[in-house]
Amino acid sequence: MVIFGIDIRVYFLLFMLYSFIGWCMEVTGKLIQYKRFINRGFLVGPYCPIYGTGAILITFLLNRYTNDPFVLFIMAILVCGTLEYLTSYFMEKIYHARWWDYSQRKFNINGRVCLNTIIPFGLLGLFIMYVSNPFLIKNIESLPEVWLNGLFWTILVIYLIDNIISGKVITSLSSTT
């Protein structure tokens, strides 16, 4: 299946790559801050799906703005800021826990988003559209069909199993508190 000229398997692998990169950024930030490893992901595996989702939303929704970097920057902030806010809201409602809280920072909205976290979304949006997507899409699309299928199905199965296990763990934790 092809969406906007790109195979759905390519989008999924992009999603997983950006989710892994986001996890690395989060873990590195906490390693620097606390001098110890903290798994920042909601899931067991090394990925933060909010980053992958943000990157795919940028890819889907903002391609038409690549001729104007300033508009692309602002739109990436709006798309990812909205994603971060809604993710925080729904995770709190579903799991009765907050994964992040910016209420002590200036220019925050209900502690779910704040100015110093949404500005990097704009910069990452520029990086995604001008640098990483062209490189990653070209390389993923150049994979032989057997490799593309193998990677897609293997990573999809691992990801789905991780979601099931993590969902059960979080649900059991939240039901005991």
PDB file of C-alpha atoms in Angstrom:
ATOM      1  CA  MET A   1       0.000   0.000   0.000  1.00  0.00           C
ATOM      2  CA  VAL A   2       1.329   3.417  -0.988  1.00  0.00           C
ATOM      3  CA  ILE A   3       0.437   6.714   0.721  1.00  0.00           C
ATOM      4  CA  PHE A   4       1.652  10.000  -0.779  1.00  0.00           C
ATOM      5  CA  GLY A   5       4.007   8.039  -3.009  1.00  0.00           C
ATOM      6  CA  ILE A   6       5.695   6.092  -0.212  1.00  0.00           C
ATOM      7  CA  ASP A   7       5.145   2.456   0.753  1.00  0.00           C
ATOM      8  CA  ILE A   8       3.459   1.983   4.136  1.00  0.00           C
ATOM      9  CA  ARG A   9       6.328  -0.314   5.179  1.00  0.00           C
ATOM     10  CA  VAL A  10       8.755   2.567   4.647  1.00  0.00           C
ATOM     11  CA  TYR A  11       6.585   4.814   6.821  1.00  0.00           C
ATOM     12  CA  PHE A  12       6.520   2.192   9.554  1.00  0.00           C
ATOM     13  CA  LEU A  13      10.293   1.777   9.495  1.00  0.00           C
ATOM     14  CA  LEU A  14      10.640   5.590   9.594  1.00  0.00           C
ATOM     15  CA  PHE A  15       8.279   5.626  12.573  1.00  0.00           C
ATOM     16  CA  MET A  16      10.404   3.045  14.377  1.00  0.00           C
ATOM     17  CA  LEU A  17      13.691   4.793  13.538  1.00  0.00           C
ATOM     18  CA  TYR A  18      12.417   8.144  14.810  1.00  0.00           C
ATOM     19  CA  SER A  19      10.935   6.442  17.888  1.00  0.00           C
ATOM     20  CA  PHE A  20      14.351   4.911  18.620  1.00  0.00           C
ATOM     21  CA  ILE A  21      16.162   8.211  18.023  1.00  0.00           C
ATOM     22  CA  GLY A  22      13.688   9.955  20.348  1.00  0.00           C
ATOM     23  CA  TRP A  23      14.298   7.330  23.015  1.00  0.00           C
ATOM     24  CA  CYS A  24      18.066   7.861  22.654  1.00  0.00           C
ATOM     25  CA  MET A  25      17.629  11.626  23.036  1.00  0.00           C
ATOM     26  CA  GLU A  26      15.428  11.189  26.124  1.00  0.00           C
ATOM     27  CA  VAL A  27      17.740   8.644  27.780  1.00  0.00           C
ATOM     28  CA  THR A  28      20.826  10.756  27.013  1.00  0.00           C
ATOM     29  CA  GLY A  29      19.163  13.839  28.493  1.00  0.00           C
ATOM     30  CA  LYS A  30      18.321  11.994  31.712  1.00  0.00           C
ATOM     31  CA  LEU A  31      21.768  10.390  31.816  1.00  0.00           C
ATOM     32  CA  ILE A  32      23.331  13.851  31.720  1.00  0.00           C
ATOM     33  CA  GLN A  33      20.820  15.240  34.239  1.00  0.00           C
ATOM     34  CA  TYR A  34      20.833  12.395  36.796  1.00  0.00           C
ATOM     35  CA  LYS A  35      24.111  10.601  35.963  1.00  0.00           C
ATOM     36  CA  ARG A  36      22.278   7.283  35.628  1.00  0.00           C
ATOM     37  CA  PHE A  37      20.246   5.357  33.067  1.00  0.00           C
ATOM     38  CA  ILE A  38      16.495   5.976  33.131  1.00  0.00           C
ATOM     39  CA  ASN A  39      14.302   4.275  30.542  1.00  0.00           C
ATOM     40  CA  ARG A  40      12.185   7.179  29.347  1.00  0.00           C
ATOM     41  CA  GLY A  41       9.949   5.095  27.176  1.00  0.00           C
ATOM     42  CA  PHE A  42       6.379   4.106  27.960  1.00  0.00           C
ATOM     43  CA  LEU A  43       7.171   0.736  26.398  1.00  0.00           C
ATOM     44  CA  VAL A  44       9.747  -1.864  27.397  1.00  0.00           C
ATOM     45  CA  GLY A  45      11.759  -1.571  24.170  1.00  0.00           C
ATOM     46  CA  PRO A  46      14.117   1.249  23.220  1.00  0.00           C
ATOM     47  CA  TYR A  47      11.641   3.577  21.549  1.00  0.00           C
ATOM     48  CA  CYS A  48       9.359   6.495  22.348  1.00  0.00           C
ATOM     49  CA  PRO A  49       6.429   6.312  19.932  1.00  0.00           C
ATOM     50  CA  ILE A  50       5.537   9.974  20.433  1.00  0.00           C
ATOM     51  CA  TYR A  51       8.715  10.890  18.513  1.00  0.00           C
ATOM     52  CA  GLY A  52       7.918   8.482  15.706  1.00  0.00           C
ATOM     53  CA  THR A  53       4.351   9.755  15.552  1.00  0.00           C
ATOM     54  CA  GLY A  54       5.536  13.363  15.469  1.00  0.00           C
ATOM     55  CA  ALA A  55       7.987  12.625  12.670  1.00  0.00           C
ATOM     56  CA  ILE A  56       5.352  10.817  10.620  1.00  0.00           C
ATOM     57  CA  LEU A  57       2.827  13.620  11.183  1.00  0.00           C
ATOM     58  CA  ILE A  58       5.453  16.126  10.028  1.00  0.00           C
ATOM     59  CA  THR A  59       6.157  13.948   6.991  1.00  0.00           C
ATOM     60  CA  PHE A  60       2.448  13.584   6.093  1.00  0.00           C
ATOM     61  CA  LEU A  61       1.181  17.051   6.920  1.00  0.00           C
ATOM     62  CA  LEU A  62       4.043  19.459   6.297  1.00  0.00           C
ATOM     63  CA  ASN A  63       5.534  18.430   2.961  1.00  0.00           C
ATOM     64  CA  ARG A  64       3.696  21.308   1.261  1.00  0.00           C
ATOM     65  CA  TYR A  65       5.608  23.822   3.436  1.00  0.00           C
ATOM     66  CA  THR A  66       9.145  22.761   2.491  1.00  0.00           C
ATOM     67  CA  ASN A  67       9.500  25.782   0.208  1.00  0.00           C
ATOM     68  CA  ASP A  68       9.210  28.094   3.265  1.00  0.00           C
ATOM     69  CA  PRO A  69      11.444  27.083   6.212  1.00  0.00           C
ATOM     70  CA  PHE A  70       9.865  29.623   8.579  1.00  0.00           C
ATOM     71  CA  VAL A  71       6.324  28.338   7.966  1.00  0.00           C
ATOM     72  CA  LEU A  72       7.591  24.748   8.216  1.00  0.00           C
ATOM     73  CA  PHE A  73       9.226  25.609  11.558  1.00  0.00           C
ATOM     74  CA  ILE A  74       5.997  27.131  12.948  1.00  0.00           C
ATOM     75  CA  MET A  75       3.825  24.308  11.609  1.00  0.00           C
ATOM     76  CA  ALA A  76       6.137  21.674  13.134  1.00  0.00           C
ATOM     77  CA  ILE A  77       5.790  23.431  16.492  1.00  0.00           C
ATOM     78  CA  LEU A  78       1.997  23.437  16.178  1.00  0.00           C
ATOM     79  CA  VAL A  79       1.748  19.807  15.040  1.00  0.00           C
ATOM     80  CA  CYS A  80       4.170  18.411  17.624  1.00  0.00           C
ATOM     81  CA  GLY A  81       2.992  20.694  20.423  1.00  0.00           C
ATOM     82  CA  THR A  82      -0.562  19.512  19.834  1.00  0.00           C
ATOM     83  CA  LEU A  83       0.613  15.896  19.739  1.00  0.00           C
ATOM     84  CA  GLU A  84       2.539  16.304  23.006  1.00  0.00           C
ATOM     85  CA  TYR A  85      -0.404  17.984  24.735  1.00  0.00           C
ATOM     86  CA  LEU A  86      -2.941  15.383  23.591  1.00  0.00           C
ATOM     87  CA  THR A  87      -0.615  12.480  24.386  1.00  0.00           C
ATOM     88  CA  SER A  88      -0.066  13.788  27.914  1.00  0.00           C
ATOM     89  CA  TYR A  89      -3.785  14.359  28.411  1.00  0.00           C
ATOM     90  CA  PHE A  90      -4.927  10.944  27.180  1.00  0.00           C
ATOM     91  CA  MET A  91      -2.139   8.996  28.911  1.00  0.00           C
ATOM     92  CA  GLU A  92      -3.093  10.693  32.164  1.00  0.00           C
ATOM     93  CA  LYS A  93      -6.793   9.922  31.663  1.00  0.00           C
ATOM     94  CA  ILE A  94      -6.181   6.307  30.649  1.00  0.00           C
ATOM     95  CA  TYR A  95      -3.355   5.368  33.041  1.00  0.00           C
ATOM     96  CA  HIS A  96      -3.885   7.889  35.868  1.00  0.00           C
ATOM     97  CA  ALA A  97      -0.231   8.946  35.725  1.00  0.00           C
ATOM     98  CA  ARG A  98       1.787  11.774  34.229  1.00  0.00           C
ATOM     99  CA  TRP A  99       4.855  10.906  32.186  1.00  0.00           C
ATOM    100  CA  TRP A 100       6.046  14.520  32.135  1.00  0.00           C
ATOM    101  CA  ASP A 101       5.096  17.740  33.878  1.00  0.00           C
ATOM    102  CA  TYR A 102       6.291  21.183  32.821  1.00  0.00           C
ATOM    103  CA  SER A 103       4.170  23.102  35.332  1.00  0.00           C
ATOM    104  CA  GLN A 104       7.292  24.515  37.030  1.00  0.00           C
ATOM    105  CA  ARG A 105       8.570  25.974  33.757  1.00  0.00           C
ATOM    106  CA  LYS A 106       7.627  29.333  32.298  1.00  0.00           C
ATOM    107  CA  PHE A 107       5.223  29.563  29.393  1.00  0.00           C
ATOM    108  CA  ASN A 108       3.585  26.163  29.919  1.00  0.00           C
ATOM    109  CA  ILE A 109       0.053  25.052  29.125  1.00  0.00           C
ATOM    110  CA  ASN A 110      -1.355  22.932  31.962  1.00  0.00           C
ATOM    111  CA  GLY A 111       2.131  21.485  32.486  1.00  0.00           C
ATOM    112  CA  ARG A 112       1.726  19.418  29.317  1.00  0.00           C
ATOM    113  CA  VAL A 113       3.756  21.573  26.913  1.00  0.00           C
ATOM    114  CA  CYS A 114       6.062  24.525  27.388  1.00  0.00           C
ATOM    115  CA  LEU A 115       7.970  26.963  25.238  1.00  0.00           C
ATOM    116  CA  ASN A 116      11.432  25.466  25.761  1.00  0.00           C
ATOM    117  CA  THR A 117      10.235  22.018  24.634  1.00  0.00           C
ATOM    118  CA  ILE A 118       8.215  23.100  21.600  1.00  0.00           C
ATOM    119  CA  ILE A 119      10.939  25.266  20.017  1.00  0.00           C
ATOM    120  CA  PRO A 120      13.096  22.149  19.415  1.00  0.00           C
ATOM    121  CA  PHE A 121      10.067  20.581  17.666  1.00  0.00           C
ATOM    122  CA  GLY A 122      10.350  23.284  15.016  1.00  0.00           C
ATOM    123  CA  LEU A 123      14.064  22.670  14.596  1.00  0.00           C
ATOM    124  CA  LEU A 124      13.545  18.920  14.437  1.00  0.00           C
ATOM    125  CA  GLY A 125      10.802  19.451  11.858  1.00  0.00           C
ATOM    126  CA  LEU A 126      13.281  21.299   9.649  1.00  0.00           C
ATOM    127  CA  PHE A 127      15.877  18.573  10.165  1.00  0.00           C
ATOM    128  CA  ILE A 128      13.368  15.829   9.367  1.00  0.00           C
ATOM    129  CA  MET A 129      12.086  17.418   6.168  1.00  0.00           C
ATOM    130  CA  TYR A 130      15.398  18.691   4.770  1.00  0.00           C
ATOM    131  CA  VAL A 131      17.984  16.182   6.035  1.00  0.00           C
ATOM    132  CA  SER A 132      16.896  12.931   7.642  1.00  0.00           C
ATOM    133  CA  ASN A 133      13.786  12.034   5.604  1.00  0.00           C
ATOM    134  CA  PRO A 134      15.479  12.363   2.223  1.00  0.00           C
ATOM    135  CA  PHE A 135      18.386  10.232   3.458  1.00  0.00           C
ATOM    136  CA  LEU A 136      16.333   7.616   5.318  1.00  0.00           C
ATOM    137  CA  ILE A 137      13.578   7.231   2.736  1.00  0.00           C
ATOM    138  CA  LYS A 138      16.107   6.820  -0.070  1.00  0.00           C
ATOM    139  CA  ASN A 139      17.998   4.147   1.858  1.00  0.00           C
ATOM    140  CA  ILE A 140      14.939   2.268   3.097  1.00  0.00           C
ATOM    141  CA  GLU A 141      13.407   2.282  -0.388  1.00  0.00           C
ATOM    142  CA  SER A 142      16.653   0.917  -1.814  1.00  0.00           C
ATOM    143  CA  LEU A 143      16.421  -2.219   0.333  1.00  0.00           C
ATOM    144  CA  PRO A 144      15.678  -5.413  -1.598  1.00  0.00           C
ATOM    145  CA  GLU A 145      12.016  -6.434  -1.273  1.00  0.00           C
ATOM    146  CA  VAL A 146      12.880  -9.472   0.857  1.00  0.00           C
ATOM    147  CA  TRP A 147      14.809  -7.280   3.343  1.00  0.00           C
ATOM    148  CA  LEU A 148      12.084  -4.640   3.438  1.00  0.00           C
ATOM    149  CA  ASN A 149       9.452  -7.298   4.145  1.00  0.00           C
ATOM    150  CA  GLY A 150      11.631  -9.056   6.702  1.00  0.00           C
ATOM    151  CA  LEU A 151      12.436  -5.882   8.602  1.00  0.00           C
ATOM    152  CA  PHE A 152       8.869  -4.645   8.451  1.00  0.00           C
ATOM    153  CA  TRP A 153       7.254  -7.849   9.730  1.00  0.00           C
ATOM    154  CA  THR A 154       9.917  -8.592  12.363  1.00  0.00           C
ATOM    155  CA  ILE A 155       9.878  -5.109  13.855  1.00  0.00           C
ATOM    156  CA  LEU A 156       6.079  -4.893  13.639  1.00  0.00           C
ATOM    157  CA  VAL A 157       5.625  -8.153  15.560  1.00  0.00           C
ATOM    158  CA  ILE A 158       8.166  -7.109  18.223  1.00  0.00           C
ATOM    159  CA  TYR A 159       6.515  -3.705  18.535  1.00  0.00           C
ATOM    160  CA  LEU A 160       3.000  -5.169  18.865  1.00  0.00           C
ATOM    161  CA  ILE A 161       4.126  -7.687  21.494  1.00  0.00           C
ATOM    162  CA  ASP A 162       5.869  -4.885  23.400  1.00  0.00           C
ATOM    163  CA  ASN A 163       2.674  -2.794  23.314  1.00  0.00           C
ATOM    164  CA  ILE A 164       0.614  -5.686  24.665  1.00  0.00           C
ATOM    165  CA  ILE A 165       3.072  -6.510  27.452  1.00  0.00           C
ATOM    166  CA  SER A 166       3.659  -2.872  28.403  1.00  0.00           C
ATOM    167  CA  GLY A 167      -0.062  -2.150  28.376  1.00  0.00           C
ATOM    168  CA  LYS A 168      -0.706  -5.048  30.752  1.00  0.00           C
ATOM    169  CA  VAL A 169       2.136  -3.971  33.061  1.00  0.00           C
ATOM    170  CA  ILE A 170       0.968  -0.342  33.201  1.00  0.00           C
ATOM    171  CA  THR A 171      -2.661  -1.383  33.687  1.00  0.00           C
ATOM    172  CA  SER A 172      -1.745  -3.738  36.526  1.00  0.00           C
ATOM    173  CA  LEU A 173       0.388  -1.030  38.174  1.00  0.00           C
ATOM    174  CA  SER A 174      -2.330   1.583  37.918  1.00  0.00           C
ATOM    175  CA  SER A 175      -4.979  -0.798  39.285  1.00  0.00           C
ATOM    176  CA  THR A 176      -2.881  -1.484  42.398  1.00  0.00           C
ATOM    177  CA  THR A 177      -2.438   2.182  43.329  1.00  0.00           C
TER     178      THR A 177
END
